[in-house]
Tab-separated table of C-alpha atoms in Angstrom:
chain	number	residue	atom	x	y	z
A	1	MET	CA	-1.938	20.603	-89.207
A	2	THR	CA	0.131	18.024	-87.795
A	3	TYR	CA	0.141	14.709	-88.724
A	4	GLU	CA	-1.652	13.358	-85.922
A	5	PHE	CA	-4.256	15.888	-86.594
A	6	LEU	CA	-4.532	14.734	-90.244
A	7	GLN	CA	-4.902	10.891	-88.994
A	8	HIS	CA	-7.630	11.928	-86.721
A	9	TYR	CA	-9.228	14.195	-89.595
A	10	TRP	CA	-9.284	11.139	-92.057
A	11	CYS	CA	-10.458	8.859	-89.419
A	12	PHE	CA	-13.878	11.118	-89.096
A	13	ILE	CA	-14.421	11.271	-92.559
A	14	VAL	CA	-14.189	7.557	-92.981
A	15	SER	CA	-16.292	6.948	-89.968
A	16	LEU	CA	-18.965	9.630	-91.292
A	17	LEU	CA	-18.700	7.499	-94.555
A	18	GLY	CA	-19.589	4.419	-92.377
A	19	ALA	CA	-22.359	5.961	-90.543
A	20	ILE	CA	-24.155	7.433	-93.640
A	21	LEU	CA	-23.802	4.063	-95.320
A	22	VAL	CA	-25.347	2.263	-92.338
A	23	PHE	CA	-28.394	4.902	-92.620
A	24	LEU	CA	-28.848	4.229	-96.280
A	25	LEU	CA	-29.168	0.240	-95.432
A	26	PHE	CA	-32.725	1.366	-95.552
A	27	VAL	CA	-32.810	0.213	-98.943
A	28	GLN	CA	-31.727	-3.109	-97.994
A	29	GLY	CA	-34.238	-3.340	-95.024
A	30	ALA	CA	-37.161	-2.439	-97.139
A	31	ASN	CA	-36.482	-5.057	-99.505
A	32	SER	CA	-36.214	-7.614	-96.953
A	33	MET	CA	-39.694	-6.490	-95.932
A	34	ALA	CA	-41.103	-6.021	-99.354
A	35	ARG	CA	-43.584	-9.211	-99.245
A	36	SER	CA	-45.114	-8.253	-95.777
A	37	LEU	CA	-45.220	-4.312	-96.466
A	38	GLY	CA	-46.785	-4.812	-99.867
A	39	TRP	CA	-49.304	-7.667	-99.761
A	40	THR	CA	-50.264	-7.480	-103.442
A	41	GLU	CA	-48.103	-7.796	-106.351
A	42	GLU	CA	-48.848	-4.276	-107.002
A	43	GLY	CA	-47.780	-3.067	-103.412
A	44	ARG	CA	-44.807	-5.247	-103.918
A	45	ARG	CA	-43.812	-3.055	-106.934
A	46	LEU	CA	-44.333	0.401	-104.838
A	47	VAL	CA	-41.636	-0.918	-102.215
A	48	TYR	CA	-39.221	-2.116	-105.168
A	49	ASN	CA	-39.820	1.320	-107.142
A	50	SER	CA	-39.760	3.383	-103.783
A	51	THR	CA	-36.461	1.937	-102.592
A	52	GLY	CA	-35.061	1.765	-106.401
A	53	ARG	CA	-34.772	5.351	-106.385
A	54	LYS	CA	-32.249	5.650	-103.734
A	55	TRP	CA	-30.231	2.133	-104.318
A	56	GLU	CA	-27.369	3.923	-106.251
A	57	PHE	CA	-26.836	6.408	-103.116
A	58	THR	CA	-26.013	3.399	-100.735
A	59	PHE	CA	-23.700	1.723	-103.530
A	60	THR	CA	-21.983	4.734	-104.181
A	61	THR	CA	-21.351	5.390	-100.628
A	62	LEU	CA	-20.120	1.789	-100.083
A	63	VAL	CA	-17.542	2.212	-102.793
A	64	THR	CA	-16.655	5.889	-101.545
A	65	PHE	CA	-16.377	4.235	-98.026
A	66	GLY	CA	-13.678	1.442	-99.287
A	67	GLY	CA	-12.014	4.135	-101.537
A	68	ALA	CA	-11.649	6.750	-98.483
A	69	PHE	CA	-10.320	3.767	-96.341
A	70	PHE	CA	-8.029	2.616	-99.212
A	71	ALA	CA	-6.236	6.079	-99.430
A	72	SER	CA	-6.108	6.938	-96.055
A	73	PHE	CA	-5.524	3.699	-94.039
A	74	PRO	CA	-3.882	1.504	-96.995
A	75	LEU	CA	-2.659	-1.092	-94.532
A	76	PHE	CA	-6.028	-1.732	-93.237
A	77	TYR	CA	-7.393	-2.039	-96.919
A	78	SER	CA	-4.720	-4.383	-97.584
A	79	THR	CA	-5.177	-6.264	-94.399
A	80	SER	CA	-9.153	-6.490	-94.295
A	81	PHE	CA	-10.374	-6.464	-97.743
A	82	GLY	CA	-6.956	-8.517	-98.968
A	83	GLY	CA	-7.558	-10.918	-96.144
A	84	ALA	CA	-10.981	-11.233	-95.209
A	85	TYR	CA	-11.700	-11.172	-98.891
A	86	TRP	CA	-14.619	-13.841	-98.648
A	87	LEU	CA	-16.496	-11.662	-96.450
A	88	TRP	CA	-16.356	-8.711	-98.723
A	89	MET	CA	-16.599	-10.533	-101.580
A	90	ILE	CA	-19.930	-11.880	-100.845
A	91	ILE	CA	-21.042	-8.266	-99.457
A	92	LEU	CA	-20.127	-6.941	-102.788
A	93	PHE	CA	-21.583	-9.796	-104.962
A	94	THR	CA	-24.923	-9.261	-103.104
A	95	PHE	CA	-24.955	-5.594	-104.110
A	96	VAL	CA	-24.281	-6.682	-107.496
A	97	LEU	CA	-27.232	-8.836	-107.528
A	98	GLN	CA	-29.303	-6.027	-106.097
A	99	ALA	CA	-28.379	-3.867	-109.200
A	100	VAL	CA	-29.010	-6.457	-111.519
A	101	SER	CA	-32.376	-7.420	-109.994
A	102	TYR	CA	-33.770	-3.791	-110.070
A	103	GLU	CA	-32.907	-3.671	-113.896
A	104	PHE	CA	-34.052	-7.165	-115.184
A	105	GLN	CA	-36.830	-8.088	-112.690
A	106	ASN	CA	-39.711	-6.751	-115.054
A	107	LYS	CA	-37.766	-6.499	-118.304
A	108	ILE	CA	-39.355	-8.285	-121.433
A	109	GLY	CA	-37.585	-11.497	-122.049
A	110	ASN	CA	-36.642	-12.271	-118.322
A	111	PHE	CA	-36.791	-15.925	-118.401
A	112	LEU	CA	-36.019	-16.148	-114.704
A	113	GLY	CA	-39.434	-14.646	-113.524
A	114	PRO	CA	-39.951	-11.522	-111.558
A	115	LYS	CA	-39.835	-13.511	-108.485
A	116	THR	CA	-36.238	-15.015	-108.805
A	117	PHE	CA	-34.874	-11.318	-108.793
A	118	GLN	CA	-36.995	-10.373	-106.022
A	119	PHE	CA	-35.529	-12.991	-104.028
A	120	PHE	CA	-32.078	-11.989	-104.781
A	121	LEU	CA	-33.276	-8.219	-103.470
A	122	THR	CA	-34.218	-9.694	-100.333
A	123	LEU	CA	-31.101	-11.821	-100.098
A	124	ASN	CA	-29.153	-8.766	-100.349
A	125	GLY	CA	-31.484	-7.056	-98.035
A	126	ILE	CA	-30.633	-9.734	-95.217
A	127	VAL	CA	-27.146	-10.851	-96.271
A	128	GLY	CA	-25.651	-7.243	-96.929
A	129	PRO	CA	-26.703	-5.636	-93.299
A	130	LEU	CA	-25.843	-8.781	-91.377
A	131	LEU	CA	-22.044	-8.755	-92.921
A	132	LEU	CA	-21.864	-5.048	-92.968
A	133	GLY	CA	-22.758	-5.224	-89.295
A	134	GLY	CA	-20.340	-7.972	-88.623
A	135	ALA	CA	-17.602	-6.263	-90.279
A	136	VAL	CA	-18.108	-3.296	-88.046
A	137	ALA	CA	-18.091	-5.754	-84.941
A	138	THR	CA	-14.565	-6.828	-85.894
A	139	PHE	CA	-13.592	-3.309	-84.774
A	140	PHE	CA	-14.071	-3.909	-81.563
A	141	GLU	CA	-13.735	-7.783	-81.069
A	142	GLY	CA	-10.843	-8.547	-83.452
A	143	SER	CA	-9.776	-10.270	-86.538
A	144	ASN	CA	-7.340	-12.925	-87.035
A	145	PHE	CA	-4.604	-11.645	-89.007
A	146	ILE	CA	-0.684	-11.223	-88.808
A	147	ILE	CA	1.475	-8.096	-89.903
A	148	GLU	CA	5.076	-8.695	-90.923
A	149	LYS	CA	6.267	-5.321	-92.089
A	150	ASN	CA	9.534	-6.791	-92.124
A	151	ASN	CA	8.907	-8.748	-95.536
A	152	LEU	CA	9.272	-5.245	-97.263
A	153	ILE	CA	13.133	-5.445	-96.652
A	154	ASP	CA	13.604	-9.280	-95.998
A	155	ALA	CA	15.529	-10.447	-99.339
A	156	GLY	CA	14.638	-13.771	-98.484
A	157	ALA	CA	10.702	-13.467	-98.425
A	158	ILE	CA	9.581	-15.193	-101.043
A	159	THR	CA	6.761	-12.285	-101.679
A	160	PRO	CA	6.861	-8.928	-100.107
A	161	ILE	CA	3.162	-9.398	-98.338
A	162	ILE	CA	2.820	-7.184	-95.313
A	163	SER	CA	-0.209	-8.808	-93.732
A	164	ARG	CA	-1.858	-12.294	-94.252
A	165	TRP	CA	-5.031	-14.222	-92.500
A	166	ALA	CA	-4.083	-16.324	-90.017
A	167	ASN	CA	-6.359	-19.045	-91.278
A	168	ALA	CA	-7.973	-20.333	-94.365
A	169	SER	CA	-11.828	-18.894	-93.776
A	170	HIS	CA	-10.381	-15.300	-94.880
A	171	GLY	CA	-13.033	-13.452	-92.738
A	172	LEU	CA	-15.707	-15.767	-92.370
A	173	ASP	CA	-14.268	-16.972	-88.972
A	174	ALA	CA	-15.590	-13.951	-87.572
A	175	LEU	CA	-19.154	-15.286	-87.662
A	176	LEU	CA	-18.279	-17.669	-85.032
A	177	ASN	CA	-18.143	-15.233	-82.317
A	178	PRO	CA	-21.483	-14.939	-81.044
A	179	TRP	CA	-21.219	-11.038	-80.196
A	180	VAL	CA	-20.304	-10.305	-83.860
A	181	LEU	CA	-23.563	-12.127	-85.132
A	182	VAL	CA	-25.448	-9.852	-82.325
A	183	LEU	CA	-24.365	-6.652	-83.703
A	184	GLY	CA	-24.829	-8.292	-87.337
A	185	PHE	CA	-28.277	-8.901	-86.448
A	186	ALA	CA	-28.855	-5.837	-84.611
A	187	VAL	CA	-27.838	-3.716	-88.138
A	188	VAL	CA	-30.252	-6.156	-89.746
A	189	PHE	CA	-33.443	-5.329	-87.671
A	190	LEU	CA	-32.391	-1.344	-87.676
A	191	ALA	CA	-32.140	-1.662	-91.646
A	192	ARG	CA	-35.642	-2.962	-91.384
A	193	VAL	CA	-36.872	-0.298	-89.055
A	194	LEU	CA	-35.331	2.576	-91.324
A	195	GLY	CA	-36.853	0.892	-94.234
A	196	ILE	CA	-40.313	0.723	-93.160
A	197	LEU	CA	-40.063	4.582	-92.092
A	198	TYR	CA	-38.499	5.334	-95.406
A	199	VAL	CA	-41.566	3.385	-97.476
A	200	MET	CA	-43.948	4.948	-95.260
A	201	ASN	CA	-42.825	8.417	-95.798
A	202	ASN	CA	-42.169	7.849	-99.333
A	203	VAL	CA	-45.221	6.019	-100.938
A	204	ASN	CA	-48.525	7.183	-100.901
A	205	ASP	CA	-50.604	4.098	-100.030
A	206	GLU	CA	-52.828	3.803	-97.023
A	207	ASP	CA	-52.570	0.024	-96.958
A	208	ILE	CA	-48.764	-0.081	-97.027
A	209	ARG	CA	-48.401	2.434	-94.508
A	210	SER	CA	-51.032	0.724	-92.074
A	211	ARG	CA	-49.174	-2.592	-92.420
A	212	GLY	CA	-45.666	-0.512	-91.881
A	213	SER	CA	-46.814	0.718	-88.306
A	214	VAL	CA	-47.520	-2.794	-87.413
A	215	ARG	CA	-44.518	-4.409	-88.739
A	216	LEU	CA	-42.132	-1.611	-87.407
A	217	ILE	CA	-43.021	-2.832	-84.002
A	218	GLY	CA	-41.941	-6.436	-84.862
A	219	ALA	CA	-38.428	-4.942	-86.354
A	220	ALA	CA	-38.022	-2.484	-83.430
A	221	VAL	CA	-38.099	-4.693	-80.526
A	222	PRO	CA	-35.724	-7.401	-81.928
A	223	PHE	CA	-33.305	-4.177	-83.038
A	224	VAL	CA	-33.417	-2.300	-79.415
A	225	VAL	CA	-32.695	-5.614	-77.595
A	226	LEU	CA	-30.010	-6.633	-79.502
A	227	PHE	CA	-28.317	-3.244	-79.719
A	228	VAL	CA	-28.454	-2.719	-75.949
A	229	ALA	CA	-27.119	-6.118	-75.249
A	230	TYR	CA	-24.221	-5.443	-77.525
A	231	LEU	CA	-23.458	-2.101	-76.262
A	232	VAL	CA	-23.546	-3.181	-72.607
A	233	HIS	CA	-21.311	-6.053	-73.560
A	234	LEU	CA	-18.889	-3.331	-75.323
A	235	LEU	CA	-18.934	-0.881	-72.336
A	236	LEU	CA	-18.069	-3.821	-70.125
A	237	LYS	CA	-15.493	-5.844	-72.082
A	238	ASP	CA	-11.657	-5.206	-72.393
A	239	GLY	CA	-10.355	-2.992	-75.048
A	240	PHE	CA	-7.437	-2.910	-77.379
A	241	ALA	CA	-5.403	0.032	-75.990
A	242	VAL	CA	-2.046	1.846	-77.234
A	243	ASN	CA	0.743	3.455	-75.461
A	244	PRO	CA	1.448	6.191	-77.374
A	245	GLU	CA	4.960	6.448	-76.646
A	246	THR	CA	6.006	2.962	-77.492
A	247	GLY	CA	3.283	1.854	-79.743
A	248	GLU	CA	3.028	-1.456	-77.631
A	249	ILE	CA	-0.682	-2.613	-77.834
A	250	PHE	CA	-2.228	-4.178	-74.348
A	251	MET	CA	-5.666	-4.695	-73.251
A	252	GLU	CA	-7.173	-2.553	-70.917
A	253	PRO	CA	-10.240	-3.182	-68.625
A	254	TYR	CA	-13.496	-1.030	-69.742
A	255	LYS	CA	-11.371	0.623	-72.595
A	256	TYR	CA	-14.427	1.500	-74.478
A	257	PHE	CA	-16.580	2.846	-71.649
A	258	ASN	CA	-13.061	4.776	-70.399
A	259	ASN	CA	-13.253	6.272	-74.263
A	260	PHE	CA	-16.362	7.602	-73.707
A	261	ILE	CA	-16.034	9.006	-70.378
A	262	GLU	CA	-12.922	10.669	-71.570
A	263	MET	CA	-14.178	11.675	-74.966
A	264	TRP	CA	-17.643	13.306	-73.612
A	265	TYR	CA	-18.541	14.837	-76.672
A	266	LEU	CA	-18.810	11.293	-78.211
A	267	LEU	CA	-21.011	10.156	-75.301
A	268	ILE	CA	-23.380	13.129	-75.943
A	269	LEU	CA	-23.167	12.198	-79.657
A	270	LEU	CA	-24.543	8.697	-78.839
A	271	LEU	CA	-26.958	9.321	-76.404
A	272	ILE	CA	-28.422	12.097	-78.804
A	273	GLY	CA	-28.557	9.601	-81.571
A	274	VAL	CA	-30.079	6.927	-79.312
A	275	VAL	CA	-32.601	9.489	-78.365
A	276	LEU	CA	-33.568	10.503	-82.065
A	277	VAL	CA	-33.994	6.723	-83.392
A	278	LEU	CA	-36.419	5.784	-80.704
A	279	PHE	CA	-38.268	9.186	-81.125
A	280	GLY	CA	-38.613	8.526	-84.855
A	281	ILE	CA	-39.856	4.756	-83.721
A	282	GLY	CA	-42.057	5.592	-80.910
A	283	LYS	CA	-43.711	8.687	-82.685
A	284	THR	CA	-44.576	6.678	-86.125
A	285	ILE	CA	-46.174	3.921	-83.806
A	286	ILE	CA	-48.204	5.786	-81.615
A	287	SER	CA	-49.316	8.670	-84.092
A	288	LYS	CA	-51.165	7.162	-87.235
A	289	ASP	CA	-50.784	10.425	-89.115
A	290	TYR	CA	-46.841	10.737	-88.589
A	291	ILE	CA	-44.968	9.554	-91.522
A	292	SER	CA	-41.450	11.361	-91.088
A	293	GLY	CA	-40.035	8.780	-88.565
A	294	ILE	CA	-37.116	8.456	-90.913
A	295	TRP	CA	-35.585	11.798	-90.485
A	296	PRO	CA	-35.005	11.808	-86.722
A	297	ALA	CA	-34.328	7.933	-86.866
A	298	GLY	CA	-32.159	8.338	-89.676
A	299	ILE	CA	-30.183	11.158	-88.413
A	300	GLY	CA	-29.639	9.543	-84.783
A	301	THR	CA	-28.608	6.200	-86.565
A	302	VAL	CA	-25.803	8.307	-88.430
A	303	LEU	CA	-24.773	10.109	-84.941
A	304	THR	CA	-24.827	6.611	-83.224
A	305	VAL	CA	-22.839	4.851	-85.707
A	306	LEU	CA	-20.320	7.819	-85.940
A	307	ALA	CA	-19.936	7.884	-82.469
A	308	LEU	CA	-19.302	4.118	-82.036
A	309	LEU	CA	-16.672	3.974	-84.954
A	310	LEU	CA	-14.613	7.160	-83.431
A	311	CYS	CA	-15.003	5.259	-80.133
A	312	CYS	CA	-13.131	2.394	-81.297
A	313	ALA	CA	-9.979	4.523	-82.948
A	314	TRP	CA	-9.614	7.820	-81.064
A	315	ASN	CA	-8.189	8.222	-77.717
A	316	ASN	CA	-4.969	5.775	-78.282
A	317	THR	CA	-7.342	2.743	-79.277
A	318	ALA	CA	-6.551	0.027	-81.644
A	319	TYR	CA	-9.466	0.358	-84.636
A	320	TYR	CA	-8.692	-3.060	-86.020
A	321	PRO	CA	-7.531	-5.304	-83.500
A	322	SER	CA	-5.757	-8.529	-84.255
A	323	THR	CA	-6.715	-11.724	-82.103
A	324	ALA	CA	-3.918	-13.809	-83.661
A	325	ASP	CA	-1.116	-11.270	-82.766
A	326	LEU	CA	-1.829	-8.430	-80.181
A	327	GLN	CA	1.133	-6.180	-81.488
A	328	SER	CA	-0.294	-6.632	-85.389
A	329	SER	CA	-3.408	-4.824	-84.537
A	330	LEU	CA	-3.728	-1.751	-86.390
A	331	THR	CA	-3.849	1.853	-84.985
A	332	LEU	CA	-4.075	5.464	-86.727
A	333	SER	CA	-0.590	5.856	-86.663
A	334	ASN	CA	0.919	2.535	-87.927
A	335	SER	CA	-1.469	2.133	-90.878
A	336	CYS	CA	-1.956	5.592	-92.264
A	337	SER	CA	-0.670	6.765	-95.406
A	338	SER	CA	2.254	9.687	-95.443
A	339	GLU	CA	1.660	12.868	-93.982
A	340	PHE	CA	2.107	14.453	-97.652
A	341	THR	CA	-0.947	12.073	-98.940
A	342	LEU	CA	-3.350	12.986	-96.075
A	343	ARG	CA	-2.455	16.618	-96.317
A	344	THR	CA	-3.529	16.709	-100.291
A	345	MET	CA	-6.495	14.703	-99.566
A	346	PHE	CA	-7.481	17.219	-96.917
A	347	TYR	CA	-7.477	19.896	-99.217
A	348	VAL	CA	-9.321	17.612	-101.729
A	349	SER	CA	-12.019	16.833	-98.957
A	350	LEU	CA	-12.938	20.584	-98.852
A	351	LEU	CA	-15.064	19.843	-102.056
A	352	VAL	CA	-17.405	17.271	-99.998
A	353	PRO	CA	-19.817	19.858	-98.747
A	354	PHE	CA	-20.376	20.611	-102.509
A	355	VAL	CA	-21.022	17.209	-103.273
A	356	LEU	CA	-23.516	16.706	-100.316
A	357	ALA	CA	-25.024	19.654	-101.483
A	358	TYR	CA	-25.560	17.981	-104.639
A	359	ILE	CA	-26.803	14.585	-103.358
A	360	VAL	CA	-29.391	16.816	-101.066
A	361	TYR	CA	-30.786	18.547	-104.330
A	362	ALA	CA	-31.007	15.293	-106.297
A	363	TRP	CA	-32.444	13.648	-103.234
A	364	ARG	CA	-35.544	16.325	-103.235
A	365	ALA	CA	-35.861	16.406	-107.029
A	366	ILE	CA	-36.361	12.446	-106.749
A	367	ASP	CA	-38.837	12.637	-103.932
A	368	ALA	CA	-40.635	15.850	-105.137
A	369	LYS	CA	-43.687	13.911	-105.816
A	370	LYS	CA	-44.796	10.974	-103.455
A	371	LEU	CA	-45.063	7.568	-105.106
A	372	ASP	CA	-48.111	6.211	-105.946
A	373	LYS	CA	-49.696	3.389	-108.049
A	374	ASP	CA	-50.177	5.499	-111.137
A	375	GLU	CA	-46.085	5.767	-111.321
A	376	ILE	CA	-45.656	2.202	-111.480
A	377	GLN	CA	-47.299	2.114	-114.817
A	378	THR	CA	-44.598	4.351	-116.575
A	379	ASP	CA	-41.661	3.073	-118.707
A	380	HIS	CA	-39.297	3.699	-115.893
A	381	ALA	CA	-40.891	1.789	-113.346
A	382	TYR	CA	-38.846	-1.263	-111.834
C-alpha cells in the first residue's frame, strides 16, 4: 500500500459516504412533500412517521461523512468547515431542527403547535438538500479561499492559521454562482423523487400511493432538466488540473470530460447509475402496481454521485479548487493526513462491512411491516 494508494482509497471512502448521504436525503425530500402526499392530517402523520423511522440514518451519515473528511483530509475540513462555516452551520441547524421537530410536534404541552414543527421539517427538506447540493457543486466550480501554509513556520504571524476565506460571506458567496444553484436545486428535486418513491414503498395507503405517482412526475421533470443541464455544463467547462510532478494547478479545457474518458470505469458507473434512476422513476409512473422504485433509483443515485465525486478528485484533479488563488486549490496529495494516519485508518475501515451489515439488518427489522394508519395511534408514533 503506497501513500498514493491510501490517498485514493480514502477519497473513495469519503465519496461513497457522500453518495450514500445524497440517497438518504429521501427523508428530507418526503418531508418537503408531506402536505401534498398526505392530504389529510392523518395522511401527513403517515408520511412523517415513515421518514421518522429513518432520519437517524441520514444524520449519522452526515456526521460520519464530516468525520471521515476530517481524519483523512484535514486541510479540506479546516478550509471548508472552518472557512465556509455559515453554509455548514445553516445545514447543521436545519438538521437539528429536524431532530427536535420529530420528537416534539405531537408531544403534550407543545405550546408552539404541531404545524410549527412541521414547518421546520419542510424547511429542512428544502434548505438541507439545496445547500448540500451547492456544497458538492463547489468541488467543480471552486470556492473563495486562500491557503498559507507558511503561517505555521512564520514567527511574525499573529496566528498560525493555514487557510482563510477571502471574503466575509464565509461560504454563502457560492450561492451567487448560478451553476451552484442549478446543482443545488437538482439535489432538492432528486430528494423529492426519492422521498416519494420511499413513501410509496413504505406506507400501505392507497390514497398516498395514488397521489405519489402523480407528484412523482412533477418532481422528476425538473430534476432531469436541471441534472442534464449541469452535467452538460460540467463536461464542457474548463477543469482544475494538477501537474503531478510539480504540484502546480492549472486550467485544462474539458478536464472533467477527459477524466470520464480516461477513467472509463467511472463513465460506466455514471451511465449505469443514471439508467437505474430513470428506470425507478419511469416504471413507477407507468405501472400502478409497482412500488419498489426506491431501490433501483436509490442504487442509481449512489452510483451516479460516487462517479461524479471521484471524477473531481482522481486523475490529477484539484477536488476543492480556489477561485481566489489557483495555487491554493486542494488536491489529494497536498491536503491529506500522514501516511501513518491513513494506513492506520485503512485497517480500521475493514470493519465497515460489519457496520453496513448491521445497518441492513436494522433497516429490514424496522420495515418488516408496512406502515399503516393503525401504527400512528401507538405511543411511539411521531
